[in-house]
XYZ file of C-alpha atoms in Angstrom:
654
model
C -33.539 71.598 -69.226
C -35.877 70.404 -71.966
C -32.876 68.123 -72.575
C -33.219 66.545 -68.864
C -36.836 65.789 -69.668
C -35.819 63.767 -72.816
C -32.981 61.864 -71.580
C -35.617 60.728 -68.359
C -38.123 59.722 -70.925
C -35.391 57.877 -73.455
C -34.033 56.241 -70.007
C -37.695 54.717 -69.100
C -39.016 53.945 -72.519
C -35.534 52.114 -73.039
C -36.521 50.128 -69.530
C -39.794 49.152 -70.722
C -38.832 48.114 -74.007
C -36.113 45.754 -72.816
C -38.698 44.145 -70.488
C -40.953 43.461 -72.716
C -38.512 41.567 -74.956
C -39.081 38.019 -74.036
C -38.850 35.383 -75.893
C -42.349 32.838 -76.851
C -41.211 30.302 -74.354
C -40.975 32.590 -71.359
C -37.355 32.953 -70.582
C -35.872 36.981 -70.286
C -33.559 38.074 -73.115
C -29.735 37.504 -72.843
C -30.247 34.917 -70.350
C -30.547 31.266 -72.519
C -29.295 29.541 -69.139
C -30.294 27.449 -66.661
C -30.210 29.252 -62.861
C -31.441 29.149 -59.756
C -31.884 32.940 -59.398
C -34.892 34.310 -57.955
C -36.275 37.212 -60.939
C -38.622 38.385 -58.116
C -38.501 41.806 -56.547
C -36.173 42.164 -53.823
C -36.178 45.169 -51.101
C -32.578 46.972 -51.024
C -31.484 49.071 -47.936
C -28.692 51.509 -48.414
C -26.799 53.989 -46.348
C -24.015 56.187 -47.597
C -22.058 59.198 -47.105
C -20.103 61.803 -49.994
C -19.072 64.932 -50.735
C -21.425 67.655 -52.153
C -19.793 70.251 -54.535
C -21.280 73.516 -55.502
C -21.268 74.337 -59.194
C -23.504 77.957 -60.104
C -22.548 81.698 -60.053
C -19.785 82.244 -57.998
C -17.928 79.093 -59.313
C -15.341 80.420 -61.502
C -13.076 77.036 -61.593
C -10.554 78.622 -59.628
C -8.556 75.068 -58.442
C -11.308 74.094 -56.591
C -12.044 70.317 -57.218
C -15.334 69.187 -57.848
C -15.053 66.200 -55.158
C -13.509 68.469 -52.354
C -17.342 70.150 -51.291
C -19.146 69.554 -47.885
C -19.898 66.214 -46.578
C -23.478 64.452 -46.950
C -25.113 61.756 -45.898
C -27.597 59.425 -47.837
C -30.458 56.938 -46.956
C -32.043 54.863 -49.419
C -34.914 52.407 -49.474
C -35.572 50.566 -53.148
C -36.311 47.400 -54.784
C -34.790 45.613 -57.712
C -37.125 45.072 -60.248
C -35.321 43.140 -62.387
C -31.714 42.130 -62.496
C -30.602 45.020 -64.184
C -32.633 47.850 -63.182
C -33.314 49.254 -59.527
C -35.646 51.612 -58.085
C -34.903 53.535 -54.967
C -36.085 55.994 -52.793
C -33.468 58.453 -51.682
C -33.149 61.033 -48.769
C -30.244 63.263 -49.051
C -28.976 65.535 -46.124
C -26.019 67.691 -46.461
C -24.532 71.282 -47.470
C -22.769 73.162 -49.989
C -21.068 76.607 -49.879
C -18.424 78.569 -51.470
C -16.492 81.693 -50.984
C -15.782 83.810 -53.711
C -12.860 86.735 -53.628
C -12.575 88.673 -56.845
C -11.737 92.102 -57.701
C -15.101 92.486 -59.100
C -16.968 91.188 -55.800
C -16.553 89.145 -52.543
C -19.289 87.098 -51.943
C -19.872 83.837 -49.395
C -22.713 81.400 -48.657
C -23.642 78.063 -47.315
C -26.854 76.528 -48.133
C -28.310 73.142 -46.145
C -29.312 70.877 -48.517
C -32.347 68.311 -48.149
C -33.367 66.256 -51.174
C -36.194 63.097 -51.608
C -37.135 61.567 -54.650
C -36.993 58.565 -56.849
C -33.744 57.256 -58.580
C -33.740 54.375 -61.209
C -30.518 52.840 -61.846
C -29.399 50.638 -64.543
C -26.443 48.196 -64.458
C -25.985 46.616 -68.325
C -26.914 42.978 -66.556
C -29.324 42.027 -69.212
C -26.031 42.267 -71.704
C -24.024 39.602 -69.707
C -24.782 35.899 -69.935
C -22.787 35.750 -66.191
C -23.633 38.367 -63.453
C -20.522 40.006 -63.076
C -19.219 40.835 -59.538
C -18.356 44.754 -60.471
C -21.196 46.180 -62.661
C -21.094 49.813 -64.360
C -23.997 51.894 -63.504
C -26.281 54.868 -64.856
C -28.477 56.702 -62.593
C -31.263 59.078 -63.878
C -34.054 60.309 -61.316
C -36.486 63.393 -60.204
C -36.109 64.551 -57.066
C -37.529 67.534 -54.531
C -34.772 69.918 -53.253
C -35.032 72.045 -49.957
C -32.355 74.483 -49.227
C -31.730 77.331 -46.775
C -28.828 79.362 -47.461
C -26.951 82.297 -45.285
C -23.944 84.495 -45.443
C -21.308 85.339 -43.345
C -20.829 89.085 -43.154
C -18.214 89.541 -40.323
C -15.968 87.318 -42.227
C -15.731 84.888 -38.776
C -17.000 81.856 -40.780
C -20.146 81.948 -39.148
C -22.964 82.125 -41.408
C -25.593 84.209 -39.676
C -27.239 86.211 -42.062
C -30.738 84.497 -43.680
C -29.745 85.463 -47.442
C -33.617 85.366 -48.687
C -34.030 87.863 -45.616
C -31.338 90.293 -46.468
C -32.983 90.614 -50.233
C -30.029 92.309 -51.804
C -31.697 91.883 -55.288
C -35.532 92.701 -54.475
C -36.427 89.097 -55.329
C -38.871 89.174 -52.007
C -40.086 86.020 -50.497
C -38.910 83.012 -52.940
C -39.130 79.815 -52.469
C -36.956 77.760 -50.206
C -38.167 74.289 -52.566
C -37.335 73.120 -56.517
C -37.140 69.952 -58.109
C -34.040 68.346 -59.832
C -32.884 65.857 -61.969
C -29.853 63.964 -60.683
C -27.946 62.351 -63.395
C -24.966 60.265 -62.377
C -22.405 57.030 -63.161
C -20.674 54.397 -61.004
C -19.867 51.264 -60.315
C -21.688 48.404 -57.920
C -19.526 45.696 -56.315
C -20.654 42.574 -54.960
C -19.612 41.553 -51.324
C -21.243 38.512 -49.950
C -24.688 37.674 -48.233
C -26.510 40.343 -50.167
C -23.816 43.027 -49.200
C -22.864 45.208 -52.422
C -20.572 48.841 -52.291
C -21.565 51.470 -54.559
C -19.433 54.332 -56.048
C -21.433 57.310 -57.703
C -20.984 60.651 -59.015
C -24.329 62.318 -59.378
C -24.902 65.721 -60.509
C -27.960 67.494 -59.604
C -29.500 69.776 -62.143
C -31.607 71.982 -60.034
C -35.022 73.960 -61.107
C -34.038 77.293 -58.969
C -31.060 79.233 -59.488
C -31.305 81.063 -56.060
C -29.412 78.807 -53.868
C -26.479 81.139 -54.268
C -28.641 83.879 -53.950
C -27.104 85.594 -57.178
C -29.232 84.999 -60.487
C -29.969 87.222 -63.886
C -31.983 89.091 -61.968
C -29.449 90.789 -59.948
C -27.477 94.223 -61.147
C -24.103 95.312 -61.701
C -21.564 92.779 -60.136
C -24.223 91.122 -58.594
C -25.781 90.025 -61.758
C -25.500 86.223 -62.845
C -25.779 84.003 -66.156
C -29.161 82.524 -66.754
C -28.310 78.729 -66.155
C -29.913 77.559 -62.621
C -27.521 76.115 -59.914
C -26.683 72.590 -59.857
C -23.975 70.369 -57.366
C -22.436 67.036 -57.617
C -22.529 64.568 -55.129
C -19.867 62.102 -55.008
C -19.700 59.117 -52.686
C -19.865 55.268 -51.126
C -23.134 53.835 -50.186
C -23.445 50.278 -48.608
C -26.224 48.297 -50.246
C -27.952 45.317 -48.633
C -30.531 43.591 -50.863
C -32.998 41.277 -49.127
C -33.570 38.228 -51.189
C -37.241 36.992 -51.295
C -37.342 33.348 -50.269
C -40.262 31.921 -52.039
C -40.521 29.131 -49.330
C -43.903 27.161 -47.977
C -44.740 28.308 -44.377
C -47.344 26.966 -42.339
C -48.966 25.027 -39.742
C -47.482 21.519 -40.432
C -44.011 22.142 -39.214
C -42.478 23.053 -42.081
C -42.859 19.625 -43.827
C -42.570 19.239 -47.432
C -46.033 18.842 -49.180
C -46.555 17.463 -52.830
C -45.988 20.880 -54.367
C -42.224 20.232 -54.198
C -43.008 18.165 -57.019
C -40.996 17.921 -60.423
C -42.866 15.883 -63.038
C -40.466 16.104 -65.923
C -37.342 16.165 -63.861
C -35.547 19.423 -64.867
C -34.937 20.693 -61.666
C -37.478 23.403 -61.866
C -40.181 22.307 -59.623
C -44.043 22.022 -61.043
C -45.119 24.990 -59.219
C -42.566 26.946 -60.718
C -42.637 25.196 -64.103
C -43.610 27.442 -67.017
C -43.390 24.453 -69.614
C -44.397 21.537 -67.754
C -43.885 17.736 -69.471
C -40.450 19.051 -70.851
C -38.838 16.114 -72.741
C -36.252 14.103 -70.353
C -32.808 15.503 -71.050
C -33.478 19.001 -72.599
C -31.810 21.490 -71.278
C -33.983 24.544 -69.864
C -33.770 27.867 -68.700
C -34.533 29.112 -65.030
C -38.793 28.871 -65.762
C -38.322 25.209 -66.595
C -38.700 26.215 -70.637
C -36.696 24.648 -73.100
C -33.555 26.330 -74.470
C -34.073 28.796 -77.854
C -30.900 30.267 -78.709
C -32.104 31.770 -82.066
C -35.129 32.641 -80.386
C -37.268 31.772 -83.005
C -40.348 30.373 -80.787
C -39.358 26.601 -81.613
C -36.802 24.925 -78.864
C -33.644 24.186 -79.976
C -34.765 20.483 -79.612
C -37.201 20.589 -82.127
C -35.535 22.935 -84.264
C -33.767 21.766 -87.479
C -32.517 24.939 -88.121
C -30.815 26.063 -84.734
C -29.200 29.665 -86.499
C -32.631 30.882 -88.192
C -32.032 34.377 -89.031
C -32.947 37.031 -86.610
C -36.308 38.355 -87.297
C -37.204 35.582 -90.018
C -40.693 34.250 -89.656
C -40.300 29.766 -89.260
C -42.448 26.851 -89.568
C -43.464 24.180 -87.016
C -39.953 22.845 -87.364
C -38.067 25.920 -86.931
C -37.076 26.303 -90.954
C -36.938 29.821 -91.947
C -39.690 30.255 -94.615
C -38.693 31.460 -97.826
C -40.309 33.341 -100.821
C -41.725 30.252 -102.216
C -42.939 29.079 -98.849
C -45.085 32.680 -98.636
C -46.077 32.429 -102.238
C -47.647 29.031 -101.888
C -49.462 29.658 -98.696
C -50.774 32.458 -100.610
C -52.021 30.150 -103.222
C -53.826 28.042 -100.487
C -55.919 31.051 -99.261
C -56.935 32.290 -102.615
C -57.318 28.791 -104.299
C -61.181 28.419 -105.020
C -60.521 24.903 -106.738
C -59.217 23.392 -103.572
C -56.015 22.360 -105.348
C -53.685 23.643 -102.206
C -55.981 22.798 -99.784
C -55.502 19.405 -97.851
C -58.187 20.099 -94.888
C -61.420 20.725 -95.505
C -63.105 20.961 -99.328
C -66.360 22.622 -98.895
C -69.004 21.953 -101.469
C -72.454 24.309 -101.973
C -75.815 22.987 -103.661
C -78.974 24.749 -104.504
C -82.357 23.763 -103.879
C -85.305 25.549 -106.096
C -85.612 28.787 -104.256
C -82.066 29.323 -104.762
C -80.888 29.097 -101.221
C -77.689 27.134 -100.445
C -77.038 24.215 -98.366
C -72.977 23.664 -97.526
C -71.538 20.649 -97.460
C -68.068 20.303 -96.289
C -65.425 17.221 -96.241
C -62.405 16.473 -93.889
C -59.024 15.283 -94.979
C -57.741 14.401 -91.258
C -58.739 13.133 -88.004
C -59.964 16.768 -86.841
C -63.586 17.341 -85.621
C -65.267 20.425 -84.983
C -66.902 21.724 -82.097
C -68.254 24.832 -80.247
C -65.908 26.377 -77.250
C -68.950 28.174 -74.580
C -66.577 28.709 -71.884
C -63.264 28.336 -69.891
C -62.751 27.693 -66.618
C -60.948 31.213 -65.972
C -64.832 32.953 -66.022
C -66.903 32.619 -62.638
C -70.401 31.940 -64.146
C -73.939 33.317 -63.018
C -76.519 30.846 -61.839
C -78.458 31.641 -65.050
C -75.231 30.467 -67.346
C -74.852 27.588 -65.330
C -78.575 26.625 -65.688
C -78.043 26.853 -69.587
C -74.784 25.059 -69.823
C -76.502 22.225 -67.894
C -79.312 21.954 -69.969
C -77.354 20.969 -73.221
C -77.063 17.280 -73.742
C -73.985 17.218 -75.335
C -71.666 19.463 -73.409
C -68.279 18.251 -72.580
C -65.123 19.484 -70.893
C -61.228 19.661 -71.971
C -58.919 19.885 -69.517
C -55.694 21.721 -71.526
C -52.459 22.454 -69.334
C -55.038 22.969 -66.449
C -57.482 25.351 -68.025
C -60.949 24.245 -68.507
C -62.873 24.396 -72.122
C -66.426 23.827 -72.270
C -67.241 22.360 -75.511
C -70.635 21.799 -77.267
C -71.076 19.238 -80.046
C -68.575 16.902 -81.527
C -68.970 17.046 -85.783
C -67.223 15.284 -88.546
C -68.366 18.516 -90.494
C -67.379 22.288 -89.895
C -70.947 23.591 -90.928
C -72.991 21.311 -88.379
C -70.339 22.970 -85.489
C -71.391 26.479 -87.310
C -75.141 25.652 -87.096
C -74.538 24.876 -83.324
C -72.288 28.267 -82.516
C -75.613 30.306 -84.262
C -78.194 28.309 -82.308
C -75.944 28.830 -78.835
C -75.480 32.647 -79.568
C -79.542 32.817 -80.179
C -80.329 31.345 -76.873
C -77.870 33.312 -75.085
C -74.614 31.516 -74.994
C -71.675 32.991 -76.997
C -68.973 30.696 -78.675
C -66.749 30.137 -81.279
C -66.053 27.249 -83.487
C -62.826 25.069 -83.042
C -60.855 22.447 -84.132
C -59.895 19.313 -82.368
C -57.389 16.923 -83.014
C -55.794 14.053 -81.146
C -57.026 15.838 -77.867
C -55.842 19.743 -78.935
C -57.967 22.718 -79.602
C -56.774 23.954 -83.246
C -58.157 27.229 -85.349
C -60.532 26.469 -88.272
C -59.708 30.142 -89.915
C -61.203 32.242 -92.405
C -63.887 29.305 -93.994
C -65.461 29.235 -90.670
C -66.301 33.200 -91.301
C -67.225 32.672 -94.606
C -69.868 29.722 -93.853
C -71.340 31.772 -90.993
C -71.668 34.990 -93.036
C -73.739 32.954 -95.749
C -75.430 31.247 -92.742
C -76.589 34.958 -91.521
C -77.265 36.239 -94.713
C -79.671 33.723 -95.633
C -77.717 31.720 -98.624
C -77.259 28.695 -96.584
C -80.274 26.819 -95.275
C -80.678 27.324 -91.246
C -82.093 24.099 -90.029
C -84.938 24.519 -87.046
C -83.291 23.648 -83.737
C -82.412 24.006 -80.476
C -79.414 23.220 -78.438
C -81.015 23.847 -75.036
C -83.282 20.762 -74.469
C -86.932 21.029 -73.493
C -86.394 17.717 -72.595
C -85.950 16.541 -68.519
C -81.638 16.161 -68.230
C -80.461 14.305 -64.916
C -77.373 14.425 -64.185
C -75.326 13.263 -60.890
C -74.041 16.044 -58.871
C -70.387 15.230 -56.901
C -70.445 18.256 -54.888
C -70.159 21.876 -54.932
C -67.195 22.822 -52.799
C -65.750 26.085 -51.832
C -62.293 25.478 -52.371
C -61.623 23.613 -55.816
C -60.303 19.757 -55.784
C -57.764 18.498 -57.904
C -58.978 16.980 -60.886
C -56.558 13.331 -60.195
C -59.522 12.844 -57.350
C -61.744 12.431 -59.650
C -60.113 9.874 -62.454
C -62.218 7.370 -61.309
C -65.608 9.256 -61.912
C -65.013 9.390 -65.707
C -67.306 12.086 -67.567
C -67.588 14.693 -65.661
C -68.169 18.490 -66.041
C -66.643 21.400 -63.591
C -68.199 24.806 -63.107
C -66.836 27.909 -60.975
C -69.968 30.137 -60.178
C -69.736 33.432 -59.123
C -71.259 32.300 -55.694
C -67.856 31.142 -54.902
C -68.626 27.554 -55.039
C -66.869 24.805 -57.779
C -69.473 22.598 -58.742
C -68.673 19.057 -60.073
C -71.092 16.756 -61.992
C -70.927 13.962 -64.411
C -72.530 13.528 -68.122
C -76.423 13.692 -69.159
C -78.903 10.666 -68.798
C -82.458 10.872 -70.131
C -83.744 9.214 -67.048
C -83.806 8.697 -63.247
C -82.781 5.109 -63.912
C -79.706 5.728 -65.618
C -78.631 8.556 -63.158
C -79.663 6.558 -60.212
C -77.147 4.036 -61.354
C -74.992 6.356 -61.992
C -74.847 8.019 -58.635
C -74.439 4.670 -56.729
C -71.071 4.387 -58.897
C -69.974 7.751 -57.650
C -71.016 6.874 -53.976
C -68.538 3.918 -54.184
C -65.792 6.258 -55.448
C -65.944 7.615 -51.898
C -68.178 11.055 -52.817
C -71.280 10.337 -50.137
C -72.782 13.866 -50.722
C -73.539 13.140 -54.478
C -77.371 13.297 -55.568
C -79.547 13.760 -58.723
C -79.972 16.771 -60.281
C -82.540 17.561 -63.284
C -82.547 20.571 -65.916
C -85.104 21.486 -68.318
C -85.048 24.391 -70.961
C -81.563 26.365 -69.601
C -82.616 26.001 -65.800
C -82.772 23.426 -63.047
C -86.037 21.423 -61.771
C -86.965 19.561 -58.775
C -86.937 16.422 -58.929
C -90.578 16.461 -57.989
C -91.487 18.839 -60.862
C -89.616 16.287 -63.028
C -92.356 13.736 -61.611
C -90.329 11.621 -59.493
C -89.914 10.460 -56.099
C -87.850 12.924 -54.058
C -87.543 10.803 -50.795
C -83.987 9.283 -51.191
C -82.632 11.892 -52.605
C -81.060 15.152 -51.313
C -82.582 18.493 -52.380
C -79.923 20.635 -51.442
C -75.804 20.587 -52.886
C -73.637 18.771 -50.462
C -69.718 18.691 -50.209
C -69.346 15.540 -48.539
C -66.529 12.652 -48.832
C -66.276 9.656 -47.439
C -63.033 10.491 -44.658
C -62.471 6.850 -44.629
C -60.841 6.863 -47.897
C -58.489 10.007 -47.043
C -54.863 8.760 -45.738
C -51.491 10.248 -45.197
C -48.181 8.800 -46.100
C -44.483 9.808 -46.412
C -43.265 9.983 -49.767
C -39.206 9.009 -49.623
C -38.803 8.858 -53.582
C -39.922 9.103 -57.195
C -38.377 8.126 -60.052
C -39.325 8.607 -63.632
C -37.663 5.093 -64.819
C -36.069 2.166 -63.352
C -34.815 2.781 -59.431
C -31.291 3.022 -58.919
C -29.946 -0.259 -57.257
C -28.317 1.394 -54.148
C -31.516 3.498 -53.693
C -33.541 0.165 -53.567
C -31.301 -1.080 -51.008
C -32.247 1.630 -48.761
C -36.102 1.500 -49.276
C -35.409 -2.557 -48.445
C -33.821 -1.661 -45.381
C -37.280 0.347 -44.386
C -39.770 -2.319 -45.205
C -43.105 -2.246 -46.184
C -42.617 0.465 -49.199
C -45.344 0.110 -51.503
C -45.563 1.761 -54.845
C -48.137 3.877 -57.067
C -47.524 5.270 -60.560
C -49.199 8.307 -61.315
C -48.544 10.905 -64.316
C -45.755 8.508 -65.828
C -43.832 8.744 -61.852
C -43.367 6.088 -59.309
C -43.646 7.159 -56.133
C -42.321 5.275 -53.281
C -44.348 5.613 -50.081
C -44.174 4.503 -46.528
C -47.294 4.061 -43.920
C -50.759 4.394 -44.370
C -52.333 6.929 -42.007
C -55.837 8.505 -40.574
C -53.921 11.714 -39.269
C -51.151 14.102 -40.529
C -49.668 14.221 -36.910
C -49.411 10.239 -37.281
C -47.783 10.620 -40.859
C -45.564 13.690 -39.331
C -44.441 11.365 -36.424
C -43.250 8.779 -39.116
C -41.502 11.475 -41.132
C -39.135 12.277 -38.681
C -37.923 8.938 -38.116
C -37.413 8.800 -41.669
C -35.566 11.523 -41.725
C -33.299 10.451 -38.349
C -32.667 7.342 -40.790
C -30.966 9.666 -43.703
C -34.037 10.149 -45.721
C -33.876 14.132 -45.443
C -36.120 14.482 -48.745
C -38.947 12.655 -47.550
C -42.093 14.248 -47.373
C -45.693 13.919 -46.315
C -48.398 13.611 -49.266
C -52.305 13.105 -49.335
C -54.482 9.935 -50.714
C -57.978 9.969 -51.361
C -59.169 6.421 -52.845
C -55.523 5.782 -53.142
C -55.205 8.858 -55.473
C -52.462 11.304 -54.638
C -53.340 14.964 -53.152
C -51.499 17.371 -51.281
C -51.216 17.187 -47.654
C -53.164 20.811 -47.823
C -55.802 19.273 -49.855
C -56.325 16.234 -47.560
C -56.506 18.527 -44.564
C -59.505 20.800 -45.705
C -61.054 17.391 -46.895
C -60.991 16.258 -43.424
C -62.563 19.402 -42.219
C -65.862 18.974 -44.660
């Protein structure tokens, strides 16, 4: 039985190992082609029947076929975890029987069998580029077994006597429940519309030797062997897989929203695209990620060595690194003279006391800053107050994640000083580099310089990051539902803070006096944000304008989330093109009349209508669909910036 445990452990370990083997671009191992198949979990229902053949102490292979047993039925409910692994809960009901007639003894029994348990089915699909119609399968699981064995003492084929109660071997009131390990093989054949049929043969290795009421505890002719009883289930099961439809449904009558956009036109919708902004013409997989056939982390269209050896480390061009490359990298790291260093040169100077000052010089366009938080974190009111009290805090929006950055330094040591000061004031951070708007790591040298600062080897200037002076900002709004960043395109400098109180706050940059803030407030109001007002911060906390020494009659003391609803409109999008529109499509738009264009994120959208309500736009949509524009859908706009219908509707409810 220990071997069975080992088989089960190896089976599960193999599954999880295979599940973990996906490349850095987000597609599963063994599947490098783009398909429309969903890999989401799908429910599976099954009903089957088969033969249950007994193998135990009475069985002496006297010409009886293993598949010519008694009939049983099976009911299963499960799910497809991946395209190669199913997990199912099986319930089986049937019976096994045997009549032994030998010179040594003449015994018989019939036992009802009820099993329920968890079974894993592996179908090898991860080894096929295209899913086959016929799948060989391996079955392994664990289940509980309930049996009730009786015997025919009168020879009339009526099994009337309970074998446990008969107690022929003085075993007493033994348990009628046990466990078993089902191990089997078979094949699945796909039919149509989610239906498939499974032919399988599964041996159930039980943990009991009492199903036939003969065991090694018996004496004389009733003594059996030490092996537990088992039975073989061979049958056919009809399966139905319920495909999961990721269809967006709500109260808007099934209309398509802006979430159906495909910005990079790779035929994977943006909402499901793991690799947005893929260059035009690049072949992608089902997740929208460029193909990487040699799985070196560099997509094929950027790979100068398309077939890098498996397991090799490559450079940014996908070329396998040689021993000479590694040697040069090592020399770059250890060289104290800067012979191999082309990014930062570091010079230390000593004063009369022997303490050091550090100076760094850059050889690229890289600048240095301190990252203190991201939009993935919900900030406390105290954290928000500290961040907004820092004059030079800004945000970086990178692939939908907002990073909060402090400072913009040409020299690395200045950024390290900023980090140390911020940490003393209760704000954790890390030094990073910025090159062409992208975050990059600064490496080991930053750690070494910081250690010199903290140990006193390098002089630390006396200053603070959180200003004790009054800082003014304009709060655009505090919304319970985060808004799209393109709504704020006209605002310019802006900070977005998601709080633990459920509000997402939108504020402008900092100003030294209230006159500058008041002028900025007027600009924000003209952009349609009617709830904008001036706020003041000092020493890590928000203070009232009265405390700041200003008249408060013309400003709001509380947060508002109002917008100018007259700037919210609904339109119908009839097309979107990255390049020049085809002539035949343009002719169709001319027949509609009054088609306007909006250019946003590199895509030209063709829009019809300008409506105050969603219902008016829906009426126009139905008319256009009747005229043959079946792909048309409704979008929302705020101040002529495209937003989703759902977002426009929420703004109208404010």
